[in-house]
Structures are given as C-alpha cells and as structure tokens.
Tab-separated table of C-alpha atoms and ligand atoms in Angstrom:
chain	number	residue	atom	x	y	z
A	8	MET	CA	24.087	-17.490	12.500
A	9	SER	CA	22.789	-14.583	14.420
A	10	ASN	CA	20.825	-15.186	17.578
A	11	TYR	CA	18.428	-12.515	16.560
A	12	LYS	CA	15.382	-13.322	14.468
A	13	ARG	CA	12.793	-11.034	13.016
A	14	ILE	CA	9.525	-10.900	14.959
A	15	LYS	CA	6.933	-13.365	13.790
A	16	GLY	CA	4.659	-11.943	11.105
A	17	THR	CA	7.215	-9.276	9.974
A	18	LYS	CA	9.591	-9.395	7.017
A	19	ASP	CA	12.773	-7.922	5.538
A	20	ILE	CA	12.382	-6.484	2.056
A	21	PHE	CA	15.464	-6.247	-0.182
A	22	GLY	CA	16.963	-7.292	-3.497
A	23	ASP	CA	14.574	-7.787	-6.398
A	24	GLU	CA	11.684	-7.638	-4.122
A	25	ILE	CA	12.326	-3.885	-3.793
A	26	ASN	CA	11.536	-3.404	-7.406
A	27	TYR	CA	7.916	-4.355	-6.746
A	28	TRP	CA	7.664	-1.932	-3.800
A	29	TYR	CA	9.018	0.966	-5.926
A	30	TYR	CA	6.650	0.019	-8.775
A	31	VAL	CA	3.529	0.043	-6.514
A	32	GLU	CA	4.412	3.082	-4.424
A	33	ASN	CA	5.578	5.255	-7.306
A	34	SER	CA	2.521	4.320	-9.425
A	35	ALA	CA	0.225	5.012	-6.437
A	36	LYS	CA	1.786	8.442	-5.812
A	37	ASN	CA	1.454	9.230	-9.449
A	38	THR	CA	-2.161	8.265	-9.648
A	39	LEU	CA	-3.097	9.928	-6.301
A	40	GLU	CA	-1.485	13.169	-7.453
A	41	LYS	CA	-3.521	13.056	-10.675
A	42	TYR	CA	-6.598	13.255	-8.515
A	43	GLY	CA	-5.371	16.037	-6.291
A	44	PHE	CA	-4.343	14.142	-3.214
A	45	LYS	CA	-1.626	15.407	-0.904
A	46	GLU	CA	0.579	13.252	1.297
A	47	ILE	CA	0.165	13.286	5.036
A	48	ARG	CA	2.609	11.555	7.387
A	49	THR	CA	1.438	10.738	10.870
A	50	PRO	CA	3.174	8.965	13.769
A	51	ILE	CA	3.188	5.255	14.034
A	52	ILE	CA	2.375	5.405	17.718
A	53	GLU	CA	-0.839	6.980	18.964
A	54	SER	CA	-2.805	6.844	22.187
A	55	GLU	CA	-4.737	3.579	22.529
A	56	GLU	CA	-7.975	5.559	22.991
A	57	LEU	CA	-7.792	6.930	19.510
A	58	PHE	CA	-8.380	3.478	18.011
A	59	SER	CA	-10.688	2.081	20.697
A	60	ARG	CA	-12.917	5.023	20.127
A	61	GLY	CA	-12.281	5.650	16.460
A	62	VAL	CA	-12.159	2.174	15.017
A	63	GLY	CA	-14.774	0.939	17.481
A	64	GLN	CA	-14.730	-1.133	20.667
A	65	GLU	CA	-16.499	-4.084	19.006
A	66	THR	CA	-14.220	-4.442	15.979
A	67	ASP	CA	-11.768	-7.321	15.549
A	68	ILE	CA	-8.992	-4.766	15.408
A	69	VAL	CA	-9.665	-3.393	18.869
A	70	GLN	CA	-10.862	-6.659	20.382
A	71	LYS	CA	-7.852	-8.739	19.495
A	72	GLU	CA	-5.437	-7.223	17.060
A	73	MET	CA	-3.802	-4.241	18.627
A	74	TYR	CA	-0.123	-3.854	19.773
A	75	THR	CA	-0.704	-1.853	22.924
A	76	PHE	CA	1.846	-1.120	25.559
A	77	GLU	CA	2.576	1.344	28.445
A	78	ASP	CA	5.405	3.754	28.070
A	79	LYS	CA	7.621	4.726	30.940
A	80	LYS	CA	5.095	7.187	32.232
A	81	GLY	CA	2.328	4.652	32.135
A	82	ARG	CA	0.554	6.114	29.152
A	83	LEU	CA	-1.291	3.563	27.051
A	84	LEU	CA	0.038	3.590	23.489
A	85	THR	CA	-0.779	1.567	20.390
A	86	LEU	CA	1.147	0.884	17.178
A	87	ARG	CA	-1.358	2.093	14.605
A	88	PRO	CA	-3.441	-0.801	13.209
A	89	GLU	CA	-4.888	1.377	10.363
A	90	GLY	CA	-4.488	4.856	8.994
A	91	THR	CA	-7.897	6.588	9.017
A	92	ALA	CA	-8.211	7.324	12.752
A	93	SER	CA	-4.707	8.939	12.719
A	94	VAL	CA	-5.439	11.076	9.783
A	95	VAL	CA	-8.738	12.235	11.338
A	96	ARG	CA	-6.880	13.054	14.526
A	97	ALA	CA	-4.268	15.053	12.591
A	98	TYR	CA	-7.059	16.832	10.665
A	99	ILE	CA	-8.722	17.924	13.888
A	100	GLU	CA	-5.614	18.637	15.887
A	101	ASN	CA	-4.039	20.834	13.271
A	102	SER	CA	-7.303	22.552	12.340
A	103	LEU	CA	-6.840	21.461	8.761
A	104	ILE	CA	-10.516	22.291	8.154
A	105	ASN	CA	-9.325	25.959	7.987
A	106	LEU	CA	-7.557	25.155	4.770
A	107	GLY	CA	-10.939	24.841	3.137
A	108	SER	CA	-13.207	21.927	2.129
A	109	PRO	CA	-13.088	19.390	0.682
A	110	GLN	CA	-9.583	18.135	1.307
A	111	LYS	CA	-7.797	15.092	-0.029
A	112	PHE	CA	-5.075	13.272	1.787
A	113	PHE	CA	-3.087	10.146	1.104
A	114	TYR	CA	-0.651	8.156	3.275
A	115	ILE	CA	1.777	5.226	2.798
A	116	GLY	CA	3.196	3.300	5.730
A	117	PRO	CA	3.346	0.299	7.982
A	118	MET	CA	0.412	-0.890	10.026
A	119	PHE	CA	0.473	-3.418	12.889
A	120	ARG	CA	-2.052	-6.059	13.827
A	121	TYR	CA	-1.681	-9.073	16.071
A	122	GLU	CA	-3.108	-11.650	13.670
A	123	LYS	CA	-2.319	-15.220	12.762
A	124	PRO	CA	0.432	-14.827	10.177
A	125	GLN	CA	-0.260	-16.556	6.917
A	126	SER	CA	-0.156	-15.735	3.201
A	127	GLY	CA	-1.447	-12.226	2.728
A	128	ARG	CA	-1.782	-11.657	6.445
A	129	TYR	CA	1.166	-10.272	8.444
A	130	ARG	CA	1.638	-8.552	11.866
A	131	GLU	CA	3.413	-5.635	10.210
A	132	PHE	CA	2.133	-4.701	6.745
A	133	TYR	CA	1.975	-1.712	4.593
A	134	GLN	CA	-1.061	0.314	3.386
A	135	ILE	CA	-1.628	3.001	0.949
A	136	GLY	CA	-4.675	4.937	1.857
A	137	ALA	CA	-6.633	8.008	0.741
A	138	GLU	CA	-9.286	10.128	2.476
A	139	ILE	CA	-11.505	12.945	1.342
A	140	PHE	CA	-12.809	15.223	4.114
A	141	GLY	CA	-15.610	17.688	3.986
A	142	THR	CA	-18.052	16.435	1.315
A	143	ASP	CA	-21.100	14.222	1.457
A	144	TYR	CA	-21.397	14.349	-2.288
A	145	PRO	CA	-21.496	10.815	-3.820
A	146	LEU	CA	-19.201	12.009	-6.578
A	147	ALA	CA	-16.372	11.846	-3.986
A	148	ASP	CA	-17.081	8.151	-3.433
A	149	ALA	CA	-17.170	7.636	-7.152
A	150	GLU	CA	-13.857	9.404	-7.669
A	151	LEU	CA	-12.145	7.178	-5.144
A	152	ILE	CA	-13.455	4.027	-6.694
A	153	HIS	CA	-12.500	5.331	-10.173
A	154	LEU	CA	-9.013	6.073	-8.790
A	155	LEU	CA	-8.655	2.562	-7.460
A	156	HIS	CA	-9.678	1.160	-10.854
A	157	GLU	CA	-7.267	3.400	-12.736
A	158	PHE	CA	-4.478	2.604	-10.248
A	159	PHE	CA	-4.800	-1.144	-10.570
A	160	ARG	CA	-4.947	-0.832	-14.357
A	161	SER	CA	-1.834	1.330	-14.357
A	162	LEU	CA	-0.078	-1.560	-12.547
A	163	LYS	CA	-1.318	-3.676	-15.498
A	164	LEU	CA	-3.513	-5.868	-13.233
A	165	THR	CA	-6.594	-7.174	-14.939
A	166	ASN	CA	-7.923	-10.074	-12.838
A	167	PHE	CA	-9.743	-8.055	-10.217
A	168	LYS	CA	-13.260	-7.113	-9.328
A	169	ILE	CA	-14.737	-3.959	-7.712
A	170	LYS	CA	-17.626	-4.597	-5.469
A	171	ILE	CA	-19.842	-1.928	-3.981
A	172	ASN	CA	-22.596	-1.777	-1.443
A	173	SER	CA	-24.446	0.618	0.719
A	174	ILE	CA	-24.730	-0.141	4.434
A	175	GLY	CA	-27.054	2.905	5.060
A	176	THR	CA	-26.768	5.564	7.735
A	177	GLN	CA	-26.259	4.428	11.339
A	178	LYS	CA	-29.923	5.201	11.969
A	179	SER	CA	-31.241	3.225	9.046
A	180	ARG	CA	-29.157	0.311	10.054
A	181	GLU	CA	-30.935	-0.175	13.339
A	182	LYS	CA	-33.980	-1.658	11.607
A	183	TYR	CA	-31.826	-3.981	9.461
A	184	LYS	CA	-29.848	-5.199	12.457
A	185	LYS	CA	-33.109	-6.283	14.210
A	186	VAL	CA	-34.231	-8.178	11.073
A	187	LEU	CA	-30.776	-9.762	10.849
A	188	LYS	CA	-30.766	-10.787	14.434
A	189	GLU	CA	-34.112	-12.538	13.985
A	190	TYR	CA	-32.865	-14.300	10.894
A	191	TYR	CA	-29.785	-15.566	12.686
A	192	THR	CA	-31.388	-16.563	16.005
A	193	PRO	CA	-32.438	-20.205	15.023
A	194	PHE	CA	-28.902	-20.800	13.690
A	195	LEU	CA	-27.117	-19.436	16.663
A	196	PRO	CA	-26.098	-22.681	18.442
A	197	ASN	CA	-24.464	-23.966	15.259
A	198	LEU	CA	-22.599	-20.776	14.236
A	199	CYS	CA	-18.765	-20.474	14.310
A	200	GLU	CA	-17.150	-19.025	17.354
A	201	ASP	CA	-16.627	-15.598	15.832
A	202	CYS	CA	-20.217	-15.429	14.670
A	203	GLN	CA	-21.516	-16.409	18.124
A	204	ARG	CA	-19.518	-13.492	19.707
A	205	ARG	CA	-20.448	-11.057	16.996
A	206	TYR	CA	-24.152	-12.051	17.275
A	207	ASN	CA	-24.247	-9.867	20.390
A	208	THR	CA	-21.524	-7.327	19.619
A	209	ASN	CA	-21.501	-6.675	15.858
A	210	ILE	CA	-24.373	-8.443	14.088
A	211	MET	CA	-23.563	-6.969	10.731
A	212	ARG	CA	-20.240	-8.811	10.595
A	213	LEU	CA	-22.061	-12.220	10.430
A	214	ILE	CA	-22.962	-11.654	6.793
A	215	ASP	CA	-19.352	-11.469	5.692
A	216	CYS	CA	-18.269	-14.539	7.684
A	217	LYS	CA	-16.076	-16.851	5.699
A	218	ILE	CA	-17.112	-19.970	7.561
A	219	ASP	CA	-20.924	-19.735	7.754
A	220	LYS	CA	-21.172	-18.691	4.211
A	221	GLU	CA	-24.234	-20.648	3.313
A	222	ILE	CA	-26.359	-19.145	6.096
A	223	ALA	CA	-25.116	-15.702	5.162
A	224	SER	CA	-25.941	-16.070	1.501
A	225	ASN	CA	-29.706	-16.386	2.387
A	226	ALA	CA	-29.697	-13.566	4.894
A	227	PRO	CA	-31.911	-10.583	4.237
A	228	SER	CA	-30.156	-7.859	2.144
A	229	ILE	CA	-29.299	-4.499	3.604
A	230	LEU	CA	-30.254	-2.906	0.299
A	231	ASP	CA	-33.916	-3.660	1.090
A	232	TYR	CA	-33.731	-1.605	4.254
A	233	LEU	CA	-31.990	1.563	3.149
A	234	ASP	CA	-33.450	4.922	4.077
A	235	ASN	CA	-34.264	7.361	1.210
A	236	GLU	CA	-31.169	9.414	1.806
A	237	SER	CA	-28.850	6.296	1.515
A	238	LYS	CA	-30.813	5.014	-1.448
A	239	GLU	CA	-30.408	8.223	-3.371
A	240	HIS	CA	-26.681	8.433	-2.485
A	241	PHE	CA	-26.215	4.895	-3.765
A	242	GLU	CA	-28.148	5.521	-6.954
A	243	LYS	CA	-26.026	8.585	-7.777
A	244	LEU	CA	-22.806	6.703	-7.031
A	245	LYS	CA	-23.779	4.031	-9.511
A	246	LYS	CA	-24.616	6.688	-12.070
A	247	TYR	CA	-21.212	8.353	-11.711
A	248	LEU	CA	-19.396	5.019	-11.934
A	249	ASP	CA	-21.274	4.335	-15.130
A	250	ILE	CA	-20.254	7.677	-16.572
A	251	LEU	CA	-16.698	7.011	-15.577
A	252	GLU	CA	-16.903	3.570	-17.151
A	253	VAL	CA	-15.812	1.791	-14.010
A	254	PRO	CA	-16.938	-1.875	-14.028
A	255	TYR	CA	-18.406	-2.872	-10.664
A	256	GLU	CA	-20.659	-5.446	-8.995
A	257	ILE	CA	-23.175	-4.818	-6.283
A	258	ASP	CA	-22.585	-7.086	-3.363
A	259	PRO	CA	-24.856	-6.642	-0.337
A	260	LYS	CA	-22.496	-8.818	1.746
A	261	ILE	CA	-19.801	-6.131	1.898
A	262	VAL	CA	-20.090	-4.676	5.408
A	263	ARG	CA	-16.370	-3.917	6.200
A	264	GLY	CA	-14.858	-4.689	9.573
A	265	LEU	CA	-14.721	-1.175	10.953
A	266	ASP	CA	-17.483	0.487	12.948
A	267	TYR	CA	-17.234	3.957	11.432
A	268	TYR	CA	-18.649	3.312	7.984
A	269	SER	CA	-21.986	4.636	6.658
A	270	LYS	CA	-23.640	4.548	3.242
A	271	THR	CA	-21.036	3.465	0.724
A	272	ALA	CA	-18.755	0.439	1.339
A	273	PHE	CA	-16.585	-1.148	-1.313
A	274	GLU	CA	-13.885	-3.685	-1.825
A	275	VAL	CA	-11.493	-4.737	-4.583
A	276	GLU	CA	-10.893	-8.435	-4.730
A	277	HIS	CA	-8.094	-10.053	-6.758
A	278	LEU	CA	-9.304	-13.326	-8.277
A	279	ASP	CA	-5.955	-15.211	-8.046
A	280	LEU	CA	-5.221	-14.683	-4.368
A	281	GLY	CA	-7.246	-17.342	-2.579
A	282	GLU	CA	-8.156	-16.687	1.078
A	283	GLN	CA	-6.721	-13.133	1.552
A	284	ALA	CA	-8.021	-11.765	-1.745
A	285	VAL	CA	-9.201	-8.265	-0.746
A	286	ILE	CA	-6.516	-5.909	-2.002
A	287	ALA	CA	-8.407	-2.656	-1.219
A	288	GLY	CA	-11.348	-1.716	0.914
A	289	GLY	CA	-13.059	1.509	1.913
A	290	GLY	CA	-16.215	3.505	2.365
A	291	ARG	CA	-17.878	6.539	3.721
A	292	TYR	CA	-17.564	7.617	7.312
A	293	ASP	CA	-19.672	10.678	7.908
A	294	ASP	CA	-19.604	10.606	11.693
A	295	LEU	CA	-16.055	9.700	12.579
A	296	VAL	CA	-14.590	13.234	12.642
A	297	GLU	CA	-17.298	14.454	14.956
A	298	GLN	CA	-17.024	11.293	17.047
A	299	LEU	CA	-13.348	12.009	17.643
A	300	GLY	CA	-14.061	15.555	18.807
A	301	GLY	CA	-13.959	17.551	15.572
A	302	PRO	CA	-16.550	19.578	13.722
A	303	LYS	CA	-19.235	17.645	11.763
A	304	THR	CA	-17.300	16.603	8.618
A	305	PRO	CA	-18.510	14.009	6.201
A	306	ALA	CA	-15.648	11.818	4.763
A	307	VAL	CA	-14.858	8.912	2.529
A	308	GLY	CA	-11.718	6.898	2.050
A	309	PHE	CA	-9.972	3.590	1.273
A	310	ALA	CA	-6.952	1.606	2.213
A	311	MET	CA	-5.081	-0.997	0.181
A	312	GLY	CA	-2.522	-3.574	1.214
A	313	ILE	CA	0.754	-3.387	-0.590
A	314	GLU	CA	1.844	-7.008	0.116
A	315	ARG	CA	-1.277	-8.352	-1.358
A	316	ILE	CA	-1.036	-6.113	-4.497
A	317	ILE	CA	2.528	-7.358	-4.990
A	318	GLU	CA	1.283	-10.941	-4.627
A	319	ALA	CA	-1.329	-10.145	-7.270
A	320	LEU	CA	1.351	-8.734	-9.631
A	321	LYS	CA	3.331	-11.974	-9.308
A	322	LYS	CA	0.245	-14.108	-9.882
A	323	GLU	CA	-0.457	-12.192	-13.097
A	324	HIS	CA	3.280	-12.477	-14.066
A	325	ILE	CA	3.649	-8.707	-14.495
A	326	GLU	CA	7.203	-7.705	-14.998
A	327	VAL	CA	8.402	-4.667	-13.034
A	328	LYS	CA	11.243	-2.405	-14.014
A	329	LYS	CA	14.480	-2.894	-12.188
A	330	VAL	CA	14.953	0.437	-10.487
A	331	SER	CA	18.405	0.368	-9.131
A	332	GLN	CA	20.643	-1.003	-11.845
A	333	ILE	CA	24.202	0.437	-11.739
A	334	ASP	CA	25.297	2.220	-14.810
A	335	VAL	CA	29.017	2.181	-14.394
A	336	TYR	CA	31.369	0.194	-12.164
A	337	ILE	CA	34.781	1.668	-11.784
A	338	ALA	CA	37.539	-0.959	-11.392
A	339	TYR	CA	41.115	0.144	-10.803
A	340	GLN	CA	44.559	-1.038	-9.797
A	341	GLY	CA	47.560	0.935	-8.673
A	342	GLU	CA	47.891	4.068	-6.542
A	343	GLN	CA	47.656	6.605	-9.374
A	344	ALA	CA	44.718	4.745	-10.921
A	345	GLU	CA	42.957	4.897	-7.655
A	346	LEU	CA	43.253	8.616	-7.349
A	347	GLU	CA	42.073	9.060	-11.007
A	348	SER	CA	39.211	6.760	-10.370
A	349	ILE	CA	38.029	8.736	-7.405
A	350	LYS	CA	38.037	11.911	-9.486
A	351	LEU	CA	36.221	10.140	-12.300
A	352	SER	CA	33.506	8.795	-9.914
A	353	LYS	CA	32.778	12.389	-8.773
A	354	GLU	CA	32.390	13.507	-12.420
A	355	LEU	CA	30.188	10.555	-13.365
A	356	ARG	CA	27.853	11.128	-10.373
A	357	LYS	CA	27.665	14.853	-11.166
A	358	ASN	CA	26.283	13.782	-14.564
A	359	ASP	CA	23.599	11.692	-12.922
A	360	ILE	CA	25.255	8.433	-13.861
A	361	LYS	CA	24.725	5.661	-11.297
A	362	THR	CA	28.267	4.869	-10.371
A	363	TYR	CA	29.787	2.176	-8.180
A	364	LEU	CA	33.373	2.901	-7.256
A	365	ASN	CA	35.337	-0.172	-6.125
A	366	LEU	CA	35.928	-0.143	-2.385
A	367	SER	CA	37.846	-3.326	-2.036
A	368	LYS	CA	41.418	-4.474	-2.409
A	369	ARG	CA	40.552	-7.124	-4.932
A	370	ASN	CA	42.487	-7.403	-8.180
A	371	LEU	CA	40.942	-6.186	-11.485
A	372	GLY	CA	39.561	-9.671	-12.279
A	373	GLY	CA	37.791	-9.802	-8.921
A	374	GLN	CA	36.437	-6.307	-9.334
A	375	LEU	CA	34.916	-7.166	-12.651
A	376	LYS	CA	33.249	-10.214	-11.209
A	377	HIS	CA	31.804	-8.045	-8.567
A	378	ALA	CA	30.483	-5.614	-11.265
A	379	ASP	CA	28.879	-8.595	-12.891
A	380	ARG	CA	27.143	-9.608	-9.721
A	381	LEU	CA	25.959	-6.094	-9.216
A	382	ASN	CA	24.463	-6.210	-12.725
A	383	ALA	CA	26.337	-3.037	-13.826
A	384	LYS	CA	25.743	-2.056	-17.382
A	385	LEU	CA	29.333	-0.840	-18.053
A	386	SER	CA	32.597	-0.977	-16.286
A	387	ILE	CA	35.480	1.484	-16.487
A	388	ILE	CA	38.863	-0.190	-16.094
A	389	MET	CA	41.763	1.895	-14.894
A	390	GLY	CA	45.272	0.409	-14.550
A	391	ASP	CA	48.802	1.768	-14.742
A	392	GLU	CA	48.728	1.558	-18.540
A	393	GLU	CA	45.594	3.650	-18.768
A	394	VAL	CA	47.023	6.283	-16.439
A	395	VAL	CA	50.194	6.512	-18.468
A	396	ASN	CA	48.344	6.957	-21.740
A	397	ASP	CA	45.641	9.213	-20.281
A	398	VAL	CA	42.891	6.799	-21.355
A	399	VAL	CA	40.360	4.456	-19.670
A	400	THR	CA	38.992	1.142	-20.876
A	401	VAL	CA	35.206	0.910	-21.105
A	402	ARG	CA	33.701	-2.548	-21.012
A	403	ASN	CA	30.120	-3.392	-21.963
A	404	MET	CA	29.269	-5.937	-19.264
A	405	GLU	CA	26.566	-7.524	-21.426
A	406	THR	CA	28.665	-8.232	-24.512
A	407	GLY	CA	32.181	-8.074	-22.974
A	408	GLU	CA	33.247	-5.715	-25.675
A	409	GLN	CA	36.011	-3.327	-24.585
A	410	THR	CA	37.126	0.017	-26.030
A	411	LYS	CA	39.844	2.541	-25.094
A	412	VAL	CA	38.576	6.056	-24.580
A	413	GLN	CA	40.472	9.273	-24.125
A	414	ARG	CA	40.228	10.522	-20.523
A	415	SER	CA	38.620	13.803	-21.579
A	416	TRP	CA	35.948	12.006	-23.587
A	417	VAL	CA	34.862	9.521	-20.970
A	418	ILE	CA	31.568	11.235	-19.795
A	419	GLU	CA	30.354	11.743	-23.366
A	420	VAL	CA	31.197	8.202	-24.445
A	421	ILE	CA	29.580	6.663	-21.307
A	422	LEU	CA	26.430	8.690	-21.842
A	423	GLU	CA	26.252	7.551	-25.387
A	424	LYS	CA	26.894	3.884	-24.544
A	425	LEU	CA	24.199	3.948	-21.826
A	426	GLN	CA	21.620	4.878	-24.464
A	427	GLU	CA	22.008	1.407	-25.909
A	428	PHE	CA	20.602	-0.069	-22.640
A	429	TYR	CA	17.290	1.736	-22.628
B	502	ATP	P1	-9.270	-8.764	6.033
B	502	ATP	O1	-10.729	-9.034	5.960
B	502	ATP	O2	-8.482	-9.470	5.007
B	502	ATP	O3	-8.746	-9.079	7.480
B	502	ATP	P2	-9.517	-6.070	6.751
B	502	ATP	O4	-10.974	-5.739	6.501
B	502	ATP	O5	-9.047	-6.224	8.134
B	502	ATP	O6	-9.077	-7.233	5.792
B	502	ATP	P3	-8.803	-3.308	6.255
B	502	ATP	O7	-8.716	-2.909	7.660
B	502	ATP	O8	-9.896	-2.771	5.405
B	502	ATP	O9	-8.710	-4.883	6.056
B	502	ATP	O10	-7.366	-2.955	5.492
B	502	ATP	C1	-7.313	-2.584	4.098
B	502	ATP	C2	-6.409	-3.533	3.394
B	502	ATP	O11	-5.168	-3.789	4.110
B	502	ATP	C3	-6.951	-4.943	3.177
B	502	ATP	O12	-7.871	-4.991	2.129
B	502	ATP	C4	-5.707	-5.743	2.924
B	502	ATP	O13	-5.319	-5.534	1.553
B	502	ATP	C5	-4.697	-5.078	3.827
B	502	ATP	N1	-4.511	-5.775	5.099
B	502	ATP	C6	-5.322	-5.784	6.145
B	502	ATP	N2	-4.915	-6.585	7.153
B	502	ATP	C7	-3.698	-7.105	6.683
B	502	ATP	C8	-2.661	-7.993	7.204
B	502	ATP	N3	-2.756	-8.435	8.390
B	502	ATP	N4	-1.562	-8.280	6.440
B	502	ATP	C9	-1.525	-7.785	5.174
B	502	ATP	N5	-2.444	-6.947	4.582
B	502	ATP	C10	-3.478	-6.582	5.360
B	503	MG	MG1	-8.690	-7.977	9.266
C-alpha cells in the first residue's frame, strides 16, 4: 500500500467510469457546436482578486470555499472555483470584443472549492459552461436554456426540471431587498447560522435556504417587485421558450449564489439526486464585464456539473457506449513470430484498427487470457507454425471460433470480422 492518498474531496477517474465522461463531454461539445459556441481554455490559477471582485465578496465561494495560496513571490493566487470570471478576464485581456458581438464561448474543466465533501459535492469537480457576450436580447437567454434542454435530452435523461426566474436589475432589487429584510426580521433569532450571517451580507440568499424552507416559502416574491425593463425581458424569455417548446417552471426562489447575476436566473434540477440535485445553473450578468474593467458588455451563461450529470445517468439506468474497446489483440510466441507481429501491428494501426500488441513474456495461453480481460473483440495468434505457413490464426474472443487466414489477407479479413461487432 502506498503512503500517498488522494486529497480529500478529489477522485481518480478510470476504467468503465471513463465511458460516462466521454459520453457527457462529447455530447456536450456536439450540442454546443450546434449552437455556434467555440471552446476557450483558461488557466486553472488566477489572481485571487479576480474572484473576490468578480464572484463577489459576500458569496459563499469567496467567503469560505476558495483554495488561495501565496506563490514564491508572495502573489495571492486562487485555484479557480468557477469559470465565468476567468472567461470574462480572458475576453477583456485579449480584446476579444474586437472579434465582433455577440460571441459565444464554452469551457470544460476542473473547478476547486473547499466544501464539505459528500455525494454530489467535491473539492475538485468538473464543469461544462457556456457564455454569450455582447447581447442583452432575451433570445440569448432562451437559446441557452433551450440548449440545456436539448443537451440533457441528447443524453437520454428525462427526469429533470428546468426552473426559471427573474431577479431584476441590480437597481430594481434594492426595493425588494428592503421588503425581504422586513419580512425576515421577526424570524432572525431562530434562523440557521448561514441565514443569520446572510441576513446582513446577502439577504437574497435567505430565500433559497435549504434549512429554513418554511419561512422562505412564505417570503414575498421577487417577481412582484421587478422594474418594467426586467418584466419585459422575462415576458419575452417565456415567449421564446414556448416557441422553442422548452418545458419550464417559474420559481421565484431561484436566486443563485453568485453576486453578478441580473434579470434571468435558471436552474436544472434532476429529480432522482436527493440533496445535491442541481445539475446546471446560470443566468444573465450584464454588469460583470464592466465591473472587471472591460467595456459595458451584457452577458448570459450557465455552468453544469459533470459528476452530478453522471450520477443522474446512473440513476436513470442509461447505458453509455464503451469507448475504448480493443479491436485486435496480437498474441505471439517465438522470435520470428514476434518480428512478424510487430510489422502486423503497424499495418493494423495504419488501418485505424485499435490494436493491442502483447508486451509481455507470457505464453500464448496467458496472452489470450490477457486479451479476454482487456475485452478485445478479436485476437491474432502467431506461432512458429503460422510463420512457416505464412498465415495467422484469427480468434473471435466472444465465440472462441478460430480461423486460419493468409498473411496477405489479414487486414481485409479483420475489417470484415469487426463489422459483426457493431
Ligand atoms: P450548490 O447550490 O449545489 O452548492 P452552486 O450554486 O454552488 O451549487 P454553481 O456555482 O452554480 O453551483 O455551479 C454550477 C454547477 O456546478 C452546479 O449546479 C453543480 O452541478 C456543480 N457544482 C457546484 N459545486 C459543486 C461541487 N462542490 N461538487 C460537484 N459539483 C458542483
Ligand atoms: Mg455551492
């Protein structure tokens, strides 16, 4: 046993589990490209300030979840806890606005948050996110929500719900925050610890508290306090979603944890996941680019958690394709057979056949057992006898059936036999 253990809240991903990751990531790229999104890759480390300014001083992320450390020159760096602030920074720093507006970006990668590890909540986890910069048009919001719906359907998920809300512009929220504070004041001494803190720092978050649910359910609704601009935006969004035939619910309790949202906020909840059920969340953030030093640029985006999506796939018993099955295992014995096998492996791979050339000193029987464990579809067996007769033996690993094939016909025969497996 090694003395080294992975860090709490992180995981190793391998074996059959990888099939799920390919399934989700490839489908996501596919869908995102259908909507005109281009990938952006940003660094995993950024300056601490980007997040304390961008995500917001009073958010859970900045208050208690960030991995922040000093580098050797005493600079304060943070392992990114989310993707949006980084993409905004890159957009400003690289003057991407010059490429014309609007622009659509997506990213896939690990995020880091110091949270209490539990099911659906890790310290290193992966997000797929998308952002649209440079349009305040509610059709952009609708397109993102439609995309999420199409994506989850493309994964064959069915047991999920899309919830939308409007949290108004920052200005229109001031009135609502006052009303909310008044509503909560009599309950204050009995609220949970988080709510007591947020009462002063981030009053909106009280209405999505998972502990004081009852009090939250009777709280005044943000939708009764929207200004005309936000109202109109929300009405249009709903109209577009109807036209796109996206099923949704309106939920005035969705406020999102991040400071930078305005107008539209939305979440996708999976109904089999229990406590950590939100598989995607997003919204509009019309002030963030300017707040981080860029030109005034309205924007909207979402992020989804890959681990939770995979958990949802398992709950719904959705089978995913095995992506890395080996087509042909080459087993050989004897010096001449080895040299022939090496040549053959090169030919097979040139023909896009997934080939595993034996790399051990095991005997033929042992090699075939190995081929079995690797789940190879076919094996090629090459011994002295085969070399002498200029043939190879091809074995179907599923049925055990073996045939002798002329050396010069091997590629053709293999390609034909592989057809039977699709
Ligand atoms: P939660 O309310 O569950 O803490 P959040 O509001 O902090 O979520 P976001 O910052 O909006 O989440 O991140 C978007 C998505 O990323 C979430 O909906 C979830 O699927 C995923 N996610 C967030 N935090 C974690 C985590 N610690 N482990 C795994 N997935 C996570
Ligand atoms: Mg969180």
